[in-house]
PDB file of C-alpha atoms in Angstrom:
ATOM      1  CA  UNK A 824     -11.880   4.342   0.694  1.00 49.00           C
ATOM      2  CA  UNK A 825     -15.366   3.462  -1.319  1.00 49.00           C
ATOM      3  CA  UNK A 826     -14.474   4.643  -4.455  1.00 54.00           C
ATOM      4  CA  UNK A 827     -11.133   2.581  -4.343  1.00 54.00           C
ATOM      5  CA  UNK A 828     -13.008  -0.573  -3.344  1.00 48.00           C
ATOM      6  CA  UNK A 829     -15.225  -0.575  -5.983  1.00 51.00           C
ATOM      7  CA  UNK A 830     -12.505   0.832  -8.432  1.00 53.00           C
ATOM      8  CA  UNK A 831     -10.422  -2.474  -7.399  1.00 55.00           C
ATOM      9  CA  UNK A 832     -13.577  -4.531  -7.693  1.00 52.00           C
ATOM     10  CA  UNK A 833     -14.739  -3.582 -11.318  1.00 55.00           C
ATOM     11  CA  UNK A 834     -10.630  -3.693 -12.386  1.00 56.00           C
ATOM     12  CA  UNK A 835     -10.553  -7.419 -11.039  1.00 58.00           C
ATOM     13  CA  UNK A 836     -13.649  -8.347 -13.029  1.00 57.00           C
ATOM     14  CA  UNK A 837     -12.477  -6.330 -16.095  1.00 55.00           C
ATOM     15  CA  UNK A 838      -9.314  -9.038 -16.163  1.00 57.00           C
ATOM     16  CA  UNK A 839     -11.860 -11.835 -15.477  1.00 61.00           C
ATOM     17  CA  UNK A 840     -13.806 -10.897 -18.880  1.00 61.00           C
ATOM     18  CA  UNK A 841     -11.059  -9.281 -20.713  1.00 66.00           C
ATOM     19  CA  UNK A 842     -12.391  -6.191 -21.132  1.00 72.00           C
ATOM     20  CA  UNK A 843     -10.829  -3.016 -21.215  1.00 73.00           C
ATOM     21  CA  UNK A 844     -11.156  -1.240 -18.123  1.00 81.00           C
ATOM     22  CA  UNK A 845     -12.308   2.515 -18.599  1.00 84.00           C
ATOM     23  CA  UNK A 846      -9.736   4.248 -16.156  1.00 88.00           C
ATOM     24  CA  UNK A 847     -10.846   7.922 -16.833  1.00 90.00           C
ATOM     25  CA  UNK A 848     -13.028   7.970 -14.309  1.00 91.00           C
ATOM     26  CA  UNK A 849     -11.249   6.372 -11.803  1.00 92.00           C
ATOM     27  CA  UNK A 850      -8.205   9.045 -12.779  1.00 94.00           C
ATOM     28  CA  UNK A 851     -10.935  12.102 -13.383  1.00 96.00           C
ATOM     29  CA  UNK A 852     -11.944  10.921  -9.431  1.00 95.00           C
ATOM     30  CA  UNK A 853      -8.591  10.834  -7.977  1.00 96.00           C
ATOM     31  CA  UNK A 854      -7.690  14.307  -9.702  1.00 97.00           C
ATOM     32  CA  UNK A 855     -10.496  16.267  -7.857  1.00 97.00           C
ATOM     33  CA  UNK A 856      -9.025  14.099  -4.568  1.00 97.00           C
ATOM     34  CA  UNK A 857      -5.693  15.721  -5.366  1.00 98.00           C
ATOM     35  CA  UNK A 858      -7.136  18.942  -6.053  1.00 98.00           C
ATOM     36  CA  UNK A 859      -9.210  19.558  -2.907  1.00 97.00           C
ATOM     37  CA  UNK A 860      -5.944  17.937  -0.625  1.00 98.00           C
ATOM     38  CA  UNK A 861      -4.123  20.556  -2.428  1.00 98.00           C
ATOM     39  CA  UNK A 862      -6.704  23.528  -0.907  1.00 98.00           C
ATOM     40  CA  UNK A 863      -6.534  22.122   2.584  1.00 97.00           C
ATOM     41  CA  UNK A 864      -3.158  21.875   2.577  1.00 98.00           C
ATOM     42  CA  UNK A 865      -2.611  25.476   1.542  1.00 97.00           C
ATOM     43  CA  UNK A 866      -6.046  26.934   3.427  1.00 97.00           C
ATOM     44  CA  UNK A 867      -4.905  24.827   7.132  1.00 97.00           C
ATOM     45  CA  UNK A 868      -0.800  24.090   7.007  1.00 95.00           C
ATOM     46  CA  UNK A 869      -1.405  23.994  10.487  1.00 94.00           C
ATOM     47  CA  UNK A 870      -4.293  22.300  11.358  1.00 95.00           C
ATOM     48  CA  UNK A 871      -3.855  18.404  12.842  1.00 90.00           C
ATOM     49  CA  UNK A 872      -5.386  17.248  10.362  1.00 93.00           C
ATOM     50  CA  UNK A 873      -3.203  18.152   7.406  1.00 97.00           C
ATOM     51  CA  UNK A 874      -1.309  14.895   7.917  1.00 97.00           C
ATOM     52  CA  UNK A 875      -3.730  13.366   6.297  1.00 98.00           C
ATOM     53  CA  UNK A 876      -4.252  15.676   3.630  1.00 98.00           C
ATOM     54  CA  UNK A 877      -0.406  15.245   2.639  1.00 98.00           C
ATOM     55  CA  UNK A 878      -0.748  11.353   2.823  1.00 98.00           C
ATOM     56  CA  UNK A 879      -3.786  11.182   0.643  1.00 98.00           C
ATOM     57  CA  UNK A 880      -2.519  13.128  -2.077  1.00 98.00           C
ATOM     58  CA  UNK A 881       1.174  11.200  -1.719  1.00 98.00           C
ATOM     59  CA  UNK A 882      -1.120   8.364  -2.329  1.00 98.00           C
ATOM     60  CA  UNK A 883      -3.502   9.762  -5.322  1.00 97.00           C
ATOM     61  CA  UNK A 884      -0.113  10.848  -6.621  1.00 98.00           C
ATOM     62  CA  UNK A 885       1.240   7.487  -6.541  1.00 97.00           C
ATOM     63  CA  UNK A 886      -1.908   5.871  -8.008  1.00 95.00           C
ATOM     64  CA  UNK A 887      -1.496   8.226 -11.035  1.00 96.00           C
ATOM     65  CA  UNK A 888       1.839   7.193 -11.218  1.00 96.00           C
ATOM     66  CA  UNK A 889       2.580  10.394 -10.690  1.00 97.00           C
ATOM     67  CA  UNK A 890       6.207   9.519  -9.024  1.00 98.00           C
ATOM     68  CA  UNK A 891       7.996  12.277  -8.040  1.00 98.00           C
ATOM     69  CA  UNK A 892       4.825  14.122  -6.867  1.00 98.00           C
ATOM     70  CA  UNK A 893       3.636  11.016  -4.837  1.00 98.00           C
ATOM     71  CA  UNK A 894       7.951  11.165  -3.441  1.00 98.00           C
ATOM     72  CA  UNK A 895       7.582  14.819  -2.657  1.00 98.00           C
ATOM     73  CA  UNK A 896       3.729  14.448  -1.165  1.00 98.00           C
ATOM     74  CA  UNK A 897       5.116  11.226   1.402  1.00 98.00           C
ATOM     75  CA  UNK A 898       8.874  13.143   1.615  1.00 98.00           C
ATOM     76  CA  UNK A 899       7.313  16.358   3.724  1.00 98.00           C
ATOM     77  CA  UNK A 900       4.261  13.782   5.373  1.00 98.00           C
ATOM     78  CA  UNK A 901       7.258  11.989   6.911  1.00 98.00           C
ATOM     79  CA  UNK A 902       9.584  14.696   7.636  1.00 97.00           C
ATOM     80  CA  UNK A 903       6.761  16.652   9.483  1.00 97.00           C
ATOM     81  CA  UNK A 904       4.293  13.677  10.668  1.00 96.00           C
ATOM     82  CA  UNK A 905       7.295  11.444  12.128  1.00 95.00           C
ATOM     83  CA  UNK A 906       4.272  10.476  14.958  1.00 95.00           C
ATOM     84  CA  UNK A 907       1.589   9.841  12.016  1.00 97.00           C
ATOM     85  CA  UNK A 908       0.020   6.110  12.570  1.00 97.00           C
ATOM     86  CA  UNK A 909       0.462   5.803   8.327  1.00 98.00           C
ATOM     87  CA  UNK A 910       4.168   7.553   8.652  1.00 98.00           C
ATOM     88  CA  UNK A 911       5.317   3.156   7.736  1.00 98.00           C
ATOM     89  CA  UNK A 912       3.035   3.239   5.145  1.00 98.00           C
ATOM     90  CA  UNK A 913       4.625   6.090   3.543  1.00 98.00           C
ATOM     91  CA  UNK A 914       8.315   5.004   3.609  1.00 98.00           C
ATOM     92  CA  UNK A 915       7.267   1.769   2.284  1.00 98.00           C
ATOM     93  CA  UNK A 916       5.601   4.232  -0.671  1.00 98.00           C
ATOM     94  CA  UNK A 917       8.693   5.614  -0.902  1.00 98.00           C
ATOM     95  CA  UNK A 918      11.124   2.551  -0.617  1.00 98.00           C
ATOM     96  CA  UNK A 919       9.056   0.951  -3.434  1.00 98.00           C
ATOM     97  CA  UNK A 920       9.053   4.418  -6.060  1.00 98.00           C
ATOM     98  CA  UNK A 921      12.785   3.761  -5.354  1.00 98.00           C
ATOM     99  CA  UNK A 922      12.692   0.207  -6.152  1.00 98.00           C
ATOM    100  CA  UNK A 923      10.784   1.449  -9.174  1.00 97.00           C
ATOM    101  CA  UNK A 924      13.726   3.853 -10.112  1.00 97.00           C
ATOM    102  CA  UNK A 925      16.343   1.273  -9.715  1.00 98.00           C
ATOM    103  CA  UNK A 926      17.430   2.753  -6.496  1.00 98.00           C
ATOM    104  CA  UNK A 927      17.965  -0.068  -4.120  1.00 98.00           C
ATOM    105  CA  UNK A 928      20.338   2.075  -1.717  1.00 98.00           C
ATOM    106  CA  UNK A 929      17.481   4.712  -1.244  1.00 98.00           C
ATOM    107  CA  UNK A 930      14.934   2.069  -0.943  1.00 98.00           C
ATOM    108  CA  UNK A 931      16.732   0.581   1.907  1.00 98.00           C
ATOM    109  CA  UNK A 932      17.207   3.769   3.500  1.00 98.00           C
ATOM    110  CA  UNK A 933      13.499   4.816   3.383  1.00 98.00           C
ATOM    111  CA  UNK A 934      12.851   0.508   4.560  1.00 98.00           C
ATOM    112  CA  UNK A 935      15.449   1.293   7.287  1.00 98.00           C
ATOM    113  CA  UNK A 936      12.678   3.564   8.642  1.00 98.00           C
ATOM    114  CA  UNK A 937      10.433   1.300   8.953  1.00 98.00           C
ATOM    115  CA  UNK A 938      12.761  -1.582  10.494  1.00 98.00           C
ATOM    116  CA  UNK A 939      12.688   0.784  13.242  1.00 97.00           C
ATOM    117  CA  UNK A 940       9.275   0.001  14.639  1.00 97.00           C
ATOM    118  CA  UNK A 941       9.137  -4.044  14.735  1.00 96.00           C
ATOM    119  CA  UNK A 942       6.215  -3.341  15.797  1.00 94.00           C
ATOM    120  CA  UNK A 943       4.245  -2.128  12.379  1.00 96.00           C
ATOM    121  CA  UNK A 944       2.656  -4.497  10.405  1.00 95.00           C
ATOM    122  CA  UNK A 945       4.766  -3.135   7.270  1.00 97.00           C
ATOM    123  CA  UNK A 946       7.842  -4.358   9.005  1.00 97.00           C
ATOM    124  CA  UNK A 947       8.409  -8.192   7.948  1.00 97.00           C
ATOM    125  CA  UNK A 948       7.575  -7.440   4.436  1.00 97.00           C
ATOM    126  CA  UNK A 949      10.598  -4.268   4.943  1.00 98.00           C
ATOM    127  CA  UNK A 950      13.096  -7.148   6.021  1.00 98.00           C
ATOM    128  CA  UNK A 951      11.893  -9.167   2.856  1.00 98.00           C
ATOM    129  CA  UNK A 952      12.636  -5.730   0.652  1.00 98.00           C
ATOM    130  CA  UNK A 953      15.813  -5.199   2.401  1.00 98.00           C
ATOM    131  CA  UNK A 954      17.063  -8.299   1.694  1.00 98.00           C
ATOM    132  CA  UNK A 955      16.695  -7.348  -1.966  1.00 98.00           C
ATOM    133  CA  UNK A 956      17.815  -3.925  -1.623  1.00 98.00           C
ATOM    134  CA  UNK A 957      20.942  -4.962  -0.622  1.00 98.00           C
ATOM    135  CA  UNK A 958      21.026  -8.024  -3.544  1.00 98.00           C
ATOM    136  CA  UNK A 959      21.243  -5.381  -5.681  1.00 97.00           C
ATOM    137  CA  UNK A 960      23.580  -3.762  -4.110  1.00 98.00           C
ATOM    138  CA  UNK A 961      25.882  -6.807  -4.382  1.00 97.00           C
ATOM    139  CA  UNK A 962      26.209  -7.035  -0.408  1.00 97.00           C
ATOM    140  CA  UNK A 963      24.927 -10.405  -0.542  1.00 96.00           C
ATOM    141  CA  UNK A 964      26.382 -11.138   2.877  1.00 95.00           C
ATOM    142  CA  UNK A 965      23.557  -8.392   4.599  1.00 97.00           C
ATOM    143  CA  UNK A 966      20.546  -9.385   2.274  1.00 97.00           C
ATOM    144  CA  UNK A 967      21.357 -12.997   3.209  1.00 97.00           C
ATOM    145  CA  UNK A 968      21.195 -11.660   7.060  1.00 97.00           C
ATOM    146  CA  UNK A 969      17.609  -9.690   6.312  1.00 98.00           C
ATOM    147  CA  UNK A 970      16.199 -12.133   5.234  1.00 97.00           C
ATOM    148  CA  UNK A 971      16.878 -14.919   7.494  1.00 97.00           C
ATOM    149  CA  UNK A 972      15.440 -12.275   9.828  1.00 97.00           C
ATOM    150  CA  UNK A 973      12.170 -12.181   7.884  1.00 97.00           C
ATOM    151  CA  UNK A 974      12.030 -15.923   8.387  1.00 96.00           C
ATOM    152  CA  UNK A 975      12.750 -16.155  12.237  1.00 96.00           C
ATOM    153  CA  UNK A 976      10.155 -13.084  11.716  1.00 95.00           C
ATOM    154  CA  UNK A 977       7.627 -15.881  10.656  1.00 94.00           C
ATOM    155  CA  UNK A 978       8.782 -18.604  12.691  1.00 93.00           C
ATOM    156  CA  UNK A 979       8.830 -16.969  16.120  1.00 92.00           C
ATOM    157  CA  UNK A 980       5.003 -16.130  14.661  1.00 90.00           C
ATOM    158  CA  UNK A 981       4.397 -19.536  14.303  1.00 90.00           C
ATOM    159  CA  UNK A 982       5.364 -20.509  17.976  1.00 90.00           C
ATOM    160  CA  UNK A 983       3.051 -17.495  19.715  1.00 88.00           C
ATOM    161  CA  UNK A 984      -0.162 -19.178  20.647  1.00 88.00           C
ATOM    162  CA  UNK A 985      -1.244 -15.273  20.621  1.00 85.00           C
ATOM    163  CA  UNK A 986      -0.457 -14.639  17.489  1.00 84.00           C
ATOM    164  CA  UNK A 987      -2.891 -14.336  13.801  1.00 83.00           C
ATOM    165  CA  UNK A 988       0.045 -17.040  12.599  1.00 82.00           C
ATOM    166  CA  UNK A 989      -1.784 -19.168   9.680  1.00 84.00           C
ATOM    167  CA  UNK A 990      -0.663 -21.365   6.477  1.00 87.00           C
ATOM    168  CA  UNK A 991       0.678 -17.855   4.879  1.00 89.00           C
ATOM    169  CA  UNK A 992       3.407 -17.360   7.122  1.00 89.00           C
ATOM    170  CA  UNK A 993       4.547 -20.862   6.021  1.00 90.00           C
ATOM    171  CA  UNK A 994       4.872 -19.872   2.979  1.00 92.00           C
ATOM    172  CA  UNK A 995       6.301 -16.772   3.067  1.00 93.00           C
ATOM    173  CA  UNK A 996       8.893 -18.668   4.577  1.00 92.00           C
ATOM    174  CA  UNK A 997       9.759 -20.863   1.892  1.00 94.00           C
ATOM    175  CA  UNK A 998       9.637 -18.468  -0.495  1.00 95.00           C
ATOM    176  CA  UNK A 999      12.083 -16.366   1.598  1.00 95.00           C
ATOM    177  CA  UNK A1000      14.322 -20.311   1.558  1.00 95.00           C
ATOM    178  CA  UNK A1001      14.310 -20.023  -1.857  1.00 96.00           C
ATOM    179  CA  UNK A1002      15.268 -16.219  -2.071  1.00 96.00           C
ATOM    180  CA  UNK A1003      18.064 -17.489   0.365  1.00 95.00           C
ATOM    181  CA  UNK A1004      19.400 -19.945  -1.834  1.00 95.00           C
ATOM    182  CA  UNK A1005      18.971 -17.600  -5.233  1.00 94.00           C
ATOM    183  CA  UNK A1006      20.842 -15.072  -3.233  1.00 93.00           C
ATOM    184  CA  UNK A1007      23.784 -18.036  -2.247  1.00 87.00           C
ATOM    185  CA  UNK A1008      23.764 -19.341  -6.084  1.00 89.00           C
ATOM    186  CA  UNK A1009      23.909 -16.125  -7.411  1.00 81.00           C
TER     187      UNK A1009
END
């Protein structure tokens, strides 16, 4: 976690100063993590903590843009550790991998898994991404339906005095309304 934070700060500083960023140390750290996690998975396949190893190895592969390896690890993770707190994060990563591969049907299948958990912090993002997945599948009616649900989610949050709603919720609603208009016009 600390190395990830330091990398992201260095990456931002590099862009600000318009200097090339040397990613070799970061990639070396990720590869070392993958090797260690692989050893944990092989030596302790039944340990409760092995779920974290599968998830972390998937994240490391994803960071290295080794998408087939990341997908393999995330699929194992969601299949064998469905009750883990990071399962929705893994489904979102799988959806992103599918979207990047221009496979909106596969992305939608992953996002539907997150949709089953309305209390998940990933839920509203899954609704928005489902809208886009169905738009890319040329199912505009279903796409608009998901974006309408996305808007209602944030409207309800803004009405709830116990929520942590803020000005960004209004901005998300506005962006989604623009997306709906785009879908109709297209």
